[in-house]
PDB file of C-alpha atoms in Angstrom:
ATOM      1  CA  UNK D   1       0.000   0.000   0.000  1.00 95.00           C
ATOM      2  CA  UNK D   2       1.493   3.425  -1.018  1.00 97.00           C
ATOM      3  CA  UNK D   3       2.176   5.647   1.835  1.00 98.00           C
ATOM      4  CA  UNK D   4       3.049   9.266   2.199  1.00 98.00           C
ATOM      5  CA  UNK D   5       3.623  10.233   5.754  1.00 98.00           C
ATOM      6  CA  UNK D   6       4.591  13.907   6.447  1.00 98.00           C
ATOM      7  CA  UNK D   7       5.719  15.132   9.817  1.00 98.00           C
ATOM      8  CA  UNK D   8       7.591  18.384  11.279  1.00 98.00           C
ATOM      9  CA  UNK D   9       4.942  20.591  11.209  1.00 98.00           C
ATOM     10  CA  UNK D  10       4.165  22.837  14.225  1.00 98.00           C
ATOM     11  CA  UNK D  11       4.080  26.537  15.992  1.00 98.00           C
ATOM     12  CA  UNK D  12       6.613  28.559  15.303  1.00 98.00           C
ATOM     13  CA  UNK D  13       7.424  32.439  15.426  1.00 98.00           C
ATOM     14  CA  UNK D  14       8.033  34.727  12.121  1.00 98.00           C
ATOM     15  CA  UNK D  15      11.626  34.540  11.387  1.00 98.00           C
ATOM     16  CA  UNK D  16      11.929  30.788  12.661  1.00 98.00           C
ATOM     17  CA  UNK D  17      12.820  27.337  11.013  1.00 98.00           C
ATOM     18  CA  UNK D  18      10.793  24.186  10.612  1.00 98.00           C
ATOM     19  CA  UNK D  19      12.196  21.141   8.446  1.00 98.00           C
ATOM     20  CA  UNK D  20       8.908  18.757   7.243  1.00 98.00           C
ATOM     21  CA  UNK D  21       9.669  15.375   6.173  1.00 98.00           C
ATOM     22  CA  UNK D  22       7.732  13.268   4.554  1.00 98.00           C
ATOM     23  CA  UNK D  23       8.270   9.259   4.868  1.00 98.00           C
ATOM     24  CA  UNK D  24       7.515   7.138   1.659  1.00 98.00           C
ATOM     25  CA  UNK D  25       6.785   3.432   1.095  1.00 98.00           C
ATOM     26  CA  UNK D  26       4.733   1.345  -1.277  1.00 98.00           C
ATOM     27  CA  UNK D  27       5.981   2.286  -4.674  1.00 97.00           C
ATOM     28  CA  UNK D  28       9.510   3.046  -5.585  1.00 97.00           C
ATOM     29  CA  UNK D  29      10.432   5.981  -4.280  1.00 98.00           C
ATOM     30  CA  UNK D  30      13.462   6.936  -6.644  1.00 98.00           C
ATOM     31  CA  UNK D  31      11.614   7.183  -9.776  1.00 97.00           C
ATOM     32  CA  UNK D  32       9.515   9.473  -8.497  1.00 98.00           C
ATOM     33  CA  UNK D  33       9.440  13.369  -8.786  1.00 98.00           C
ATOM     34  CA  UNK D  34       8.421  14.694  -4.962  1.00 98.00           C
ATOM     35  CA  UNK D  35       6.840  17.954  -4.448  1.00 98.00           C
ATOM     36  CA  UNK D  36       5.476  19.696  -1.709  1.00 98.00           C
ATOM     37  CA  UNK D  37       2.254  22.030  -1.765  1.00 98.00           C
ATOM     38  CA  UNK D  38       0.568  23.797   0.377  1.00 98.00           C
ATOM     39  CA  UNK D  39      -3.270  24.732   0.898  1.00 98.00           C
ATOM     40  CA  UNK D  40      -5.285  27.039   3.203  1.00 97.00           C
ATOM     41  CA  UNK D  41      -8.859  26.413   3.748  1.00 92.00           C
ATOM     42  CA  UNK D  42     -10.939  28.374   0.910  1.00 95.00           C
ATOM     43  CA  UNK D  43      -8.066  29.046  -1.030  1.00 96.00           C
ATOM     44  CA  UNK D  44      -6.169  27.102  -3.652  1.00 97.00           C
ATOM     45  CA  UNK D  45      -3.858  24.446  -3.417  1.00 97.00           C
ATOM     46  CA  UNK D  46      -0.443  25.829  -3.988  1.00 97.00           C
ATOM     47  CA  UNK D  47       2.913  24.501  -5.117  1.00 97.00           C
ATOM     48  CA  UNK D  48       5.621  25.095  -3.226  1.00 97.00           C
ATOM     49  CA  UNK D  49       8.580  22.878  -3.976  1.00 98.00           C
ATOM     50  CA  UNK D  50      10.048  20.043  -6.374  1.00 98.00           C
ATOM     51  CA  UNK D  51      12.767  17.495  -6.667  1.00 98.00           C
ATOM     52  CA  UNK D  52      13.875  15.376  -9.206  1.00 98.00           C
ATOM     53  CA  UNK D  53      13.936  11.778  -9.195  1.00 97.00           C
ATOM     54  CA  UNK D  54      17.345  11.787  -8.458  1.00 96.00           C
ATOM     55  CA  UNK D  55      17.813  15.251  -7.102  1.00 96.00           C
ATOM     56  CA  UNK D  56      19.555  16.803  -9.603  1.00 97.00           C
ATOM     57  CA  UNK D  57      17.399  19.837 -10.233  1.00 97.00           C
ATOM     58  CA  UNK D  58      14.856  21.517  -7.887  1.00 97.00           C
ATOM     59  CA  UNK D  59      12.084  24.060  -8.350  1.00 97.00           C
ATOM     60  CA  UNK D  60      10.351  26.846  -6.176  1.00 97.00           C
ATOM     61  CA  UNK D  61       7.501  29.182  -6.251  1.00 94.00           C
ATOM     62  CA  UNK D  62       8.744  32.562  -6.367  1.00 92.00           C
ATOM     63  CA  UNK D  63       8.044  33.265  -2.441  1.00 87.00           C
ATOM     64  CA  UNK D  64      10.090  30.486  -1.095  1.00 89.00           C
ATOM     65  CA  UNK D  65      12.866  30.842  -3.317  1.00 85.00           C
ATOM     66  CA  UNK D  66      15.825  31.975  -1.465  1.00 92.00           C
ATOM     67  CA  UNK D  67      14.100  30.757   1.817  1.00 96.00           C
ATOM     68  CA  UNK D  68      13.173  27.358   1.259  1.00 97.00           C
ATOM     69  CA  UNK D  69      15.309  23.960   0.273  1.00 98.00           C
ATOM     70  CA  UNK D  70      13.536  20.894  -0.423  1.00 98.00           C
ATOM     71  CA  UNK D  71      15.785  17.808  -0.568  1.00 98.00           C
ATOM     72  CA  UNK D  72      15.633  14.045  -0.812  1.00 98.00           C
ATOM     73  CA  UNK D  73      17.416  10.896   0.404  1.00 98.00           C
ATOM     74  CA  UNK D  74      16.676   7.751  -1.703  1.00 98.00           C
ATOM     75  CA  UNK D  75      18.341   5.916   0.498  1.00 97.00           C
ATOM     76  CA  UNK D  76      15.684   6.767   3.038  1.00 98.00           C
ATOM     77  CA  UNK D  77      12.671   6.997   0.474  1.00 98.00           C
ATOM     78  CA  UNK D  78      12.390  10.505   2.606  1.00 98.00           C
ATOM     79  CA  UNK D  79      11.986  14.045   0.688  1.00 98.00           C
ATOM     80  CA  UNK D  80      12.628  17.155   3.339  1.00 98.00           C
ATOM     81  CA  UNK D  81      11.385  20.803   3.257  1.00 98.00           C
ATOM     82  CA  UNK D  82      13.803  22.555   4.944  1.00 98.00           C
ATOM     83  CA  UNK D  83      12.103  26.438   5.635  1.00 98.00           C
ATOM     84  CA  UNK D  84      13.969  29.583   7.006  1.00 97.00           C
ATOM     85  CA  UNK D  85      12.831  32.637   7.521  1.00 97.00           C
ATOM     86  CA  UNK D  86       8.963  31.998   8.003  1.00 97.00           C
ATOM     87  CA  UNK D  87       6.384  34.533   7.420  1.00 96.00           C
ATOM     88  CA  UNK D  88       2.569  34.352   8.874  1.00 97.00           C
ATOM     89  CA  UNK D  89       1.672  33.975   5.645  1.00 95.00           C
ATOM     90  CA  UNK D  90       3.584  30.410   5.213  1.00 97.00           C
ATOM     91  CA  UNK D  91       0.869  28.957   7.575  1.00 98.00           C
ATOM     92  CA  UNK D  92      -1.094  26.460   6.010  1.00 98.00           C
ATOM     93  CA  UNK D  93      -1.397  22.933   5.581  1.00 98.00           C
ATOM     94  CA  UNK D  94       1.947  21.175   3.675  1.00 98.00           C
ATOM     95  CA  UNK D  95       1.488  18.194   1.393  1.00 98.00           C
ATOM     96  CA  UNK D  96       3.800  15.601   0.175  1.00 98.00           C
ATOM     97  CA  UNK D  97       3.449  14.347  -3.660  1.00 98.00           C
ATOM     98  CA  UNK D  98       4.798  11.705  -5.316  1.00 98.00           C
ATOM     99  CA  UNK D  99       4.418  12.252  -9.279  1.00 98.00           C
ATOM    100  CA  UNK D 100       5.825   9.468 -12.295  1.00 96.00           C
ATOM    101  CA  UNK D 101       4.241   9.853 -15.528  1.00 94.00           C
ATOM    102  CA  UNK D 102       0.110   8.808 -14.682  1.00 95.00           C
ATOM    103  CA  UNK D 103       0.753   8.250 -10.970  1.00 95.00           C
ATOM    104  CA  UNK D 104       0.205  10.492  -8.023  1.00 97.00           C
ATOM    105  CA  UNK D 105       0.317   9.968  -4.645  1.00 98.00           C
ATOM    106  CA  UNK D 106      -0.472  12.161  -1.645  1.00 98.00           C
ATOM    107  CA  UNK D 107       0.019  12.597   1.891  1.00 98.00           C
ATOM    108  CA  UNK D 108      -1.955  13.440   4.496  1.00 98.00           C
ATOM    109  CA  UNK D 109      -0.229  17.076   5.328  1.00 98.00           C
ATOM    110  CA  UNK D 110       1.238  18.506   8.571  1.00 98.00           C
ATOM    111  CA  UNK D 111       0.087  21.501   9.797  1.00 98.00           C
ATOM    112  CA  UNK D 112       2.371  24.795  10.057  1.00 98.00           C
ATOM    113  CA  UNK D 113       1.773  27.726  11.973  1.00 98.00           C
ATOM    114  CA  UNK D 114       3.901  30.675  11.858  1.00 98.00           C
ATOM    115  CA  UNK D 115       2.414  33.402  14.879  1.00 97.00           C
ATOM    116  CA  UNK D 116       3.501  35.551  16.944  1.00 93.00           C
TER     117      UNK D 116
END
């Protein structure tokens, strides 16, 4: 059974860190493009981040860029979401995606909260 498991969410303060992680099995993890997005109630689900199959090329949305790294260990079957400099406006509910050609597989998300 395919499994996306993300985790790392929580509180934290404007200018702080979080690093999300999201835990695969069921399907074979290094073919697999991995993406995070990101949704608010009553607003759209956004993209925020994507890796590579292998890792060798990454992609951000234009407000994370500079502030956000996503990263993966195959080894692991583990894609990360490494995020500095958080504004209130990051808070929302992260997803983990797993993407190869027809397939798509998605987590359950982990909550993030950036308040003051």
């Amino acid at each position: 059974q395919v499994q996306l498991v993300e985790s790392g969410g929580g509180l934290v303060q404007p200018g702080g860190s979080l690093r999300l992680s999201c835990a695969a099995s069921g399907f074979t993890f290094s073919r697999f493009v991995m993406s995070w997005y990101r949704q608010v109630l009553g607003k759209e689900r956004e993209s925020v981040a994507s890796i590579t199959s292998n890792g060798d090329s990454t992609n951000y949305a234009d407000s994370m860029k500079g502030r956000f790294t996503i990263s993966r260990d195959n080894a692991k079957n583990t894609v990360y979401l490494q995020m500095n400099s958080l504004k209130p406006e990051d808070t929302a509910m992260y997803f983990c995606n797993a993407r190869m050609l027809w397939r798509s597989y998605w987590g359950q998300g982990t909550q993030v909260t950036v308040s003051s």
